[in-house]
Coordinates of N, CA and C in Angstrom, one line a residue:
M1 N 106.4 101.5 102.4 CA 105.6 101.4 103.5 C 105.4 100.0 103.9
S2 N 105.0 99.0 102.9 CA 104.5 97.8 103.4 C 105.8 97.2 104.2
A3 N 107.1 97.5 103.8 CA 108.1 97.0 104.2 C 108.7 97.6 105.8
G4 N 107.7 98.5 106.2 CA 108.3 99.2 107.4 C 109.2 100.4 107.3
R5 N 109.2 101.0 106.2 CA 110.0 102.2 106.0 C 109.2 103.4 106.6
T6 N 109.9 104.4 107.0 CA 109.4 105.7 107.6 C 109.4 106.6 106.4
N7 N 108.7 107.6 106.8 CA 108.5 108.7 105.6 C 109.8 109.2 105.0
R8 N 110.8 109.4 105.9 CA 112.1 109.7 105.7 C 112.7 108.7 104.6
Q9 N 112.7 107.6 105.1 CA 113.6 106.3 104.3 C 112.7 106.5 102.8
I10 N 111.2 106.4 102.9 CA 110.6 106.4 101.5 C 111.2 107.6 100.8
A11 N 111.2 108.8 101.5 CA 111.5 110.2 100.5 C 113.0 109.8 99.8
E12 N 113.9 109.4 100.7 CA 115.3 109.3 100.2 C 115.3 108.3 99.2
E13 N 114.4 107.3 99.3 CA 114.5 106.1 98.0 C 113.7 106.7 96.9
L14 N 112.9 107.5 97.0 CA 112.2 108.0 95.7 C 112.6 109.8 95.4
F15 N 113.7 110.0 96.0 CA 114.3 111.0 95.8 C 113.1 112.5 95.9
I16 N 112.4 112.4 96.8 CA 111.3 113.3 97.0 C 111.4 113.9 98.7
S17 N 110.7 114.9 98.8 CA 110.8 115.4 100.3 C 110.0 114.5 101.3
P18 N 110.5 114.5 102.7 CA 109.8 113.5 103.5 C 108.3 114.2 103.6
K19 N 108.1 115.5 103.3 CA 106.8 116.0 103.6 C 105.7 115.5 102.3
T20 N 106.4 115.5 101.1 CA 105.9 114.7 99.9 C 105.5 113.2 100.3
A21 N 106.5 112.6 100.8 CA 106.4 111.2 101.2 C 105.2 111.0 102.4
S22 N 105.0 111.8 103.1 CA 104.1 111.9 104.3 C 102.7 112.1 103.7
V23 N 102.5 112.9 102.4 CA 101.2 113.1 101.7 C 100.9 112.0 101.1
H24 N 101.8 111.3 100.5 CA 101.4 110.2 99.6 C 100.9 109.1 100.5
V25 N 101.6 109.1 101.8 CA 101.2 107.7 102.6 C 99.9 108.0 103.3
S26 N 99.6 109.5 103.6 CA 98.5 109.6 103.9 C 97.1 109.4 102.9
N27 N 97.6 109.7 101.8 CA 96.7 109.2 100.4 C 96.2 107.7 100.4
I28 N 97.4 107.1 100.6 CA 97.2 105.4 100.5 C 96.6 105.0 101.6
L29 N 96.6 105.4 102.7 CA 95.8 105.1 104.2 C 94.3 105.4 103.8
G30 N 94.1 106.6 103.3 CA 92.8 107.0 103.1 C 92.2 106.1 101.9
K31 N 92.9 105.9 100.8 CA 92.3 104.9 99.9 C 92.1 103.7 100.2
L32 N 93.0 103.0 101.2 CA 92.6 101.5 101.6 C 91.5 101.7 102.8
G33 N 91.3 102.9 103.2 CA 90.5 103.1 104.4 C 90.7 102.7 105.6
V34 N 92.0 102.9 105.9 CA 92.7 102.3 107.2 C 93.4 103.5 107.9
A35 N 93.5 103.2 109.2 CA 94.1 104.2 110.1 C 95.4 104.5 110.3
G36 N 96.1 103.4 110.1 CA 97.5 103.3 110.2 C 98.4 102.3 109.4
R37 N 99.7 102.6 109.5 CA 100.4 101.7 108.6 C 100.3 100.2 108.7
G38 N 100.4 99.7 109.8 CA 100.1 98.3 110.3 C 98.9 97.8 109.7
E39 N 97.8 98.5 109.7 CA 96.6 98.1 109.1 C 96.5 98.1 107.4
A40 N 97.3 98.9 107.1 CA 97.5 99.3 105.7 C 98.3 98.0 105.3
A41 N 99.4 97.7 106.0 CA 100.1 96.4 105.3 C 99.6 95.3 105.5
A42 N 98.6 95.0 106.4 CA 97.5 94.0 106.5 C 96.7 93.7 105.3
V43 N 96.1 95.0 105.1 CA 95.0 95.1 103.8 C 95.9 94.6 102.5
A44 N 97.0 95.2 102.5 CA 97.9 95.1 101.2 C 98.1 93.6 100.9
H45 N 98.7 93.0 102.2 CA 98.9 91.4 102.0 C 97.5 90.6 101.8
R46 N 96.6 91.1 102.4 CA 95.4 90.2 102.3 C 95.0 90.4 100.6
L47 N 95.1 91.5 100.1 CA 94.5 91.6 98.9 C 95.9 91.1 97.7
G48 N 96.9 90.8 98.2 CA 98.1 90.2 97.3 C 98.6 91.3 96.7
L49 N 99.0 92.5 97.2 CA 99.4 93.8 96.4 C 101.0 93.6 96.5
F50 N 101.5 92.7 97.4 CA 102.9 92.7 97.4 C 103.3 91.2 97.9
P51 N 104.6 90.8 97.5 CA 104.9 89.4 97.9 C 105.3 89.3 99.1
V52 N 105.1 88.2 99.9 CA 105.6 87.7 101.2 C 107.1 88.0 101.2
E53 N 107.8 87.8 100.0 CA 109.5 88.0 100.2 C 109.9 89.6 100.4
A54 N 109.0 90.5 100.0 CA 109.3 91.8 100.4 C 109.6 92.1 101.9
L55 N 108.7 91.4 102.7 CA 108.9 91.4 104.2 C 110.1 91.0 104.8
D56 N 110.6 89.8 104.0 CA 111.7 89.1 104.6 C 113.0 89.3 103.8
P57 N 113.7 90.3 104.2 CA 115.3 90.4 103.3 C 116.1 89.3 103.1
T58 N 115.8 88.3 104.0 CA 116.7 87.0 104.1 C 116.3 86.1 102.9
R59 N 115.2 86.5 102.4 CA 114.7 85.4 101.3 C 115.2 86.0 100.0

């Protein structure tokens, strides 16, 4: 999610249905207390939950 993937892309990568991916994304947003993916990515970055390199595939 923090890399900008859609629910469908997440589902394909994890071998789950897009609906299941959607439920997981919703749960993550709720646990972070945010309204959307962009805000979730900002919070995750601020908390150091993923490296900056994850956002830039050229690194």
